[in-house]
mmCIF file with all atom_site columns, C-alpha atoms in Angstrom:
data_model
loop_
_atom_site.group_PDB
_atom_site.id
_atom_site.type_symbol
_atom_site.label_atom_id
_atom_site.label_alt_id
_atom_site.label_comp_id
_atom_site.label_asym_id
_atom_site.label_entity_id
_atom_site.label_seq_id
_atom_site.pdbx_PDB_ins_code
_atom_site.Cartn_x
_atom_site.Cartn_y
_atom_site.Cartn_z
_atom_site.occupancy
_atom_site.B_iso_or_equiv
_atom_site.pdbx_formal_charge
_atom_site.auth_seq_id
_atom_site.auth_comp_id
_atom_site.auth_asym_id
_atom_site.auth_atom_id
_atom_site.pdbx_PDB_model_num
ATOM 1  C CA . MET A 1 1  ? 48.813 2.988   31.083 1.00 0.00 ? 1  MET A CA 1
ATOM 2  C CA . MET A 1 2  ? 45.696 3.996   33.422 1.00 0.00 ? 2  MET A CA 1
ATOM 3  C CA . ARG A 1 3  ? 42.708 1.505   32.732 1.00 0.00 ? 3  ARG A CA 1
ATOM 4  C CA . THR A 1 4  ? 39.389 1.639   34.570 1.00 0.00 ? 4  THR A CA 1
ATOM 5  C CA . ILE A 1 5  ? 37.812 -2.039  35.149 1.00 0.00 ? 5  ILE A CA 1
ATOM 6  C CA . LYS A 1 6  ? 34.325 -2.068  37.147 1.00 0.00 ? 6  LYS A CA 1
ATOM 7  C CA . THR A 1 7  ? 34.669 -5.427  38.414 1.00 0.00 ? 7  THR A CA 1
ATOM 8  C CA . THR A 1 8  ? 32.276 -6.885  42.166 1.00 0.00 ? 8  THR A CA 1
ATOM 9  C CA . ALA A 1 9  ? 34.994 -6.869  45.229 1.00 0.00 ? 9  ALA A CA 1
ATOM 10 C CA . ILE A 1 10 ? 34.273 -9.013  48.557 1.00 0.00 ? 10 ILE A CA 1
ATOM 11 C CA . VAL A 1 11 ? 35.784 -6.852  51.434 1.00 0.00 ? 11 VAL A CA 1
ATOM 12 C CA . ASN A 1 12 ? 35.863 -9.248  54.014 1.00 0.00 ? 12 ASN A CA 1
ATOM 13 C CA . PRO A 1 13 ? 34.900 -8.879  58.154 1.00 0.00 ? 13 PRO A CA 1
ATOM 14 C CA . ASP A 1 14 ? 39.428 -8.325  58.652 1.00 0.00 ? 14 ASP A CA 1
ATOM 15 C CA . GLY A 1 15 ? 38.963 -4.924  55.683 1.00 0.00 ? 15 GLY A CA 1
ATOM 16 C CA . THR A 1 16 ? 40.715 -6.615  53.621 1.00 0.00 ? 16 THR A CA 1
ATOM 17 C CA . VAL A 1 17 ? 39.323 -7.038  49.399 1.00 0.00 ? 17 VAL A CA 1
ATOM 18 C CA . LYS A 1 18 ? 39.397 -9.711  46.830 1.00 0.00 ? 18 LYS A CA 1
ATOM 19 C CA . ILE A 1 19 ? 38.768 -9.047  43.750 1.00 0.00 ? 19 ILE A CA 1
ATOM 20 C CA . GLN A 1 20 ? 38.938 -10.404 39.979 1.00 0.00 ? 20 GLN A CA 1
ATOM 21 C CA . VAL A 1 21 ? 40.687 -8.490  37.992 1.00 0.00 ? 21 VAL A CA 1
ATOM 22 C CA . PRO A 1 22 ? 41.227 -9.233  33.506 1.00 0.00 ? 22 PRO A CA 1
ATOM 23 C CA . ALA A 1 23 ? 43.340 -11.859 32.982 1.00 0.00 ? 23 ALA A CA 1
ATOM 24 C CA . GLU A 1 24 ? 44.949 -9.341  30.478 1.00 0.00 ? 24 GLU A CA 1
ATOM 25 C CA . ILE A 1 25 ? 46.632 -7.650  34.101 1.00 0.00 ? 25 ILE A CA 1
ATOM 26 C CA . LEU A 1 26 ? 50.044 -9.050  34.690 1.00 0.00 ? 26 LEU A CA 1
ATOM 27 C CA . PRO A 1 27 ? 51.152 -9.131  37.618 1.00 0.00 ? 27 PRO A CA 1
ATOM 28 C CA . GLY A 1 28 ? 53.435 -7.767  40.466 1.00 0.00 ? 28 GLY A CA 1
ATOM 29 C CA . LYS A 1 29 ? 52.116 -4.144  41.937 1.00 0.00 ? 29 LYS A CA 1
ATOM 30 C CA . HIS A 1 30 ? 50.279 -1.803  40.705 1.00 0.00 ? 30 HIS A CA 1
ATOM 31 C CA . ARG A 1 31 ? 48.631 1.467   41.414 1.00 0.00 ? 31 ARG A CA 1
ATOM 32 C CA . ILE A 1 32 ? 44.521 1.020   42.898 1.00 0.00 ? 32 ILE A CA 1
ATOM 33 C CA . VAL A 1 33 ? 42.002 3.918   43.208 1.00 0.00 ? 33 VAL A CA 1
ATOM 34 C CA . LEU A 1 34 ? 39.061 1.968   44.384 1.00 0.00 ? 34 LEU A CA 1
ATOM 35 C CA . VAL A 1 35 ? 35.570 3.772   44.731 1.00 0.00 ? 35 VAL A CA 1
ATOM 36 C CA . ILE A 1 36 ? 33.417 1.750   47.420 1.00 0.00 ? 36 ILE A CA 1
ATOM 37 C CA . ASP A 1 37 ? 29.414 2.111   46.579 1.00 0.00 ? 37 ASP A CA 1
ATOM 38 C CA . GLU A 1 38 ? 26.825 0.447   48.419 1.00 0.00 ? 38 GLU A CA 1
ATOM 39 C CA . PRO A 1 39 ? 26.779 -2.888  49.750 1.00 0.00 ? 39 PRO A CA 1
ATOM 40 C CA . LEU A 1 40 ? 24.997 -5.614  46.742 1.00 0.00 ? 40 LEU A CA 1
ATOM 41 C CA . GLU A 1 41 ? 22.642 -6.660  48.306 1.00 0.00 ? 41 GLU A CA 1
ATOM 42 C CA . SER A 1 42 ? 20.910 -3.217  48.816 1.00 0.00 ? 42 SER A CA 1
ATOM 43 C CA . ASN A 1 43 ? 20.356 -2.618  45.257 1.00 0.00 ? 43 ASN A CA 1
ATOM 44 C CA . ALA A 1 44 ? 18.369 -6.476  45.186 1.00 0.00 ? 44 ALA A CA 1
ATOM 45 C CA . LEU A 1 45 ? 14.612 -6.044  43.116 1.00 0.00 ? 45 LEU A CA 1
ATOM 46 C CA . SER A 1 46 ? 12.118 -6.110  44.553 1.00 0.00 ? 46 SER A CA 1
ATOM 47 C CA . SER A 1 47 ? 9.725  -8.951  44.033 1.00 0.00 ? 47 SER A CA 1
ATOM 48 C CA . ALA A 1 48 ? 7.006  -6.813  41.993 1.00 0.00 ? 48 ALA A CA 1
ATOM 49 C CA . GLU A 1 49 ? 9.962  -5.667  39.815 1.00 0.00 ? 49 GLU A CA 1
ATOM 50 C CA . ILE A 1 50 ? 11.169 -9.291  38.991 1.00 0.00 ? 50 ILE A CA 1
ATOM 51 C CA . ASP A 1 51 ? 7.054  -10.140 38.369 1.00 0.00 ? 51 ASP A CA 1
ATOM 52 C CA . ALA A 1 52 ? 7.535  -7.426  35.959 1.00 0.00 ? 52 ALA A CA 1
ATOM 53 C CA . ALA A 1 53 ? 10.760 -7.721  34.372 1.00 0.00 ? 53 ALA A CA 1
ATOM 54 C CA . LEU A 1 54 ? 9.531  -11.090 33.381 1.00 0.00 ? 54 LEU A CA 1
ATOM 55 C CA . VAL A 1 55 ? 5.308  -9.459  32.425 1.00 0.00 ? 55 VAL A CA 1
ATOM 56 C CA . GLU A 1 56 ? 8.053  -7.437  30.191 1.00 0.00 ? 56 GLU A CA 1
ATOM 57 C CA . MET A 1 57 ? 10.418 -10.541 28.991 1.00 0.00 ? 57 MET A CA 1
ATOM 58 C CA . ALA A 1 58 ? 7.026  -12.891 28.147 1.00 0.00 ? 58 ALA A CA 1
ATOM 59 C CA . SER A 1 59 ? 5.300  -9.697  25.758 1.00 0.00 ? 59 SER A CA 1
ATOM 60 C CA . ASP A 1 60 ? 9.081  -9.169  24.315 1.00 0.00 ? 60 ASP A CA 1
ATOM 61 C CA . PRO A 1 61 ? 9.104  -10.831 20.705 1.00 0.00 ? 61 PRO A CA 1
ATOM 62 C CA . ASP A 1 62 ? 12.870 -10.744 20.667 1.00 0.00 ? 62 ASP A CA 1
ATOM 63 C CA . TYR A 1 63 ? 13.309 -12.079 24.272 1.00 0.00 ? 63 TYR A CA 1
ATOM 64 C CA . GLN A 1 64 ? 10.723 -14.139 22.822 1.00 0.00 ? 64 GLN A CA 1
ATOM 65 C CA . ALA A 1 65 ? 13.293 -15.447 19.689 1.00 0.00 ? 65 ALA A CA 1
ATOM 66 C CA . GLU A 1 66 ? 15.759 -15.518 21.867 1.00 0.00 ? 66 GLU A CA 1
ATOM 67 C CA . ALA A 1 67 ? 14.211 -18.181 23.723 1.00 0.00 ? 67 ALA A CA 1
ATOM 68 C CA . LEU A 1 68 ? 12.851 -20.978 20.575 1.00 0.00 ? 68 LEU A CA 1
ATOM 69 C CA . GLN A 1 69 ? 16.690 -20.184 18.945 1.00 0.00 ? 69 GLN A CA 1
ATOM 70 C CA . ILE A 1 70 ? 18.044 -21.429 22.688 1.00 0.00 ? 70 ILE A CA 1
ATOM 71 C CA . GLU A 1 71 ? 15.068 -23.994 23.569 1.00 0.00 ? 71 GLU A CA 1
ATOM 72 C CA . ALA A 1 72 ? 16.177 -26.113 19.663 1.00 0.00 ? 72 ALA A CA 1
ATOM 73 C CA . LYS A 1 73 ? 19.055 -25.564 20.563 1.00 0.00 ? 73 LYS A CA 1
ATOM 74 C CA . PHE A 1 74 ? 18.521 -28.006 23.774 1.00 0.00 ? 74 PHE A CA 1
ATOM 75 C CA . ALA A 1 75 ? 16.128 -29.994 22.298 1.00 0.00 ? 75 ALA A CA 1
ATOM 76 C CA . THR A 1 76 ? 18.252 -32.859 21.604 1.00 0.00 ? 76 THR A CA 1
ATOM 77 C CA . ALA A 1 77 ? 19.903 -32.766 24.397 1.00 0.00 ? 77 ALA A CA 1
ATOM 78 C CA . GLN A 1 78 ? 16.756 -32.768 26.511 1.00 0.00 ? 78 GLN A CA 1
ATOM 79 C CA . TRP A 1 79 ? 15.144 -35.792 24.315 1.00 0.00 ? 79 TRP A CA 1
ATOM 80 C CA . GLU A 1 80 ? 18.934 -37.701 25.015 1.00 0.00 ? 80 GLU A CA 1
ATOM 81 C CA . ALA A 1 81 ? 18.700 -37.321 29.001 1.00 0.00 ? 81 ALA A CA 1
ATOM 82 C CA . PHE A 1 82 ? 14.853 -38.298 28.513 1.00 0.00 ? 82 PHE A CA 1
ATOM 83 C CA . LEU A 1 83 ? 15.034 -41.595 27.050 1.00 0.00 ? 83 LEU A CA 1
ATOM 84 C CA . GLN A 1 84 ? 17.934 -42.477 29.800 1.00 0.00 ? 84 GLN A CA 1
ATOM 85 C CA . THR A 1 85 ? 14.963 -41.198 32.863 1.00 0.00 ? 85 THR A CA 1
ATOM 86 C CA . PRO A 1 86 ? 14.251 -44.731 34.500 1.00 0.00 ? 86 PRO A CA 1
ATOM 87 C CA . THR A 1 87 ? 10.478 -44.426 35.325 1.00 0.00 ? 87 THR A CA 1
ATOM 88 C CA . GLU A 1 88 ? 9.525  -45.689 38.007 1.00 0.00 ? 88 GLU A CA 1
ATOM 89 C CA . LEU A 1 89 ? 6.443  -48.130 37.162 1.00 0.00 ? 89 LEU A CA 1
#
């Protein structure tokens, strides 16, 4: 059976490659085709792109609803942590 797996690989200075494959891949010898794309660092977003994405998230009703759900799930734990925080006099 042939599978296509998209993952991130680490290329070491000595030319060896380290990758993580899904757990269902059995140990042993496998034929692998390796395609090298541009380094991830070159795909990094600029500050302006990150700022634009944050502005878009702030006005996205679906994101806002999800953020409120997450906040509600952690509200009790946050309050308990606050109560355990020592206060300075």
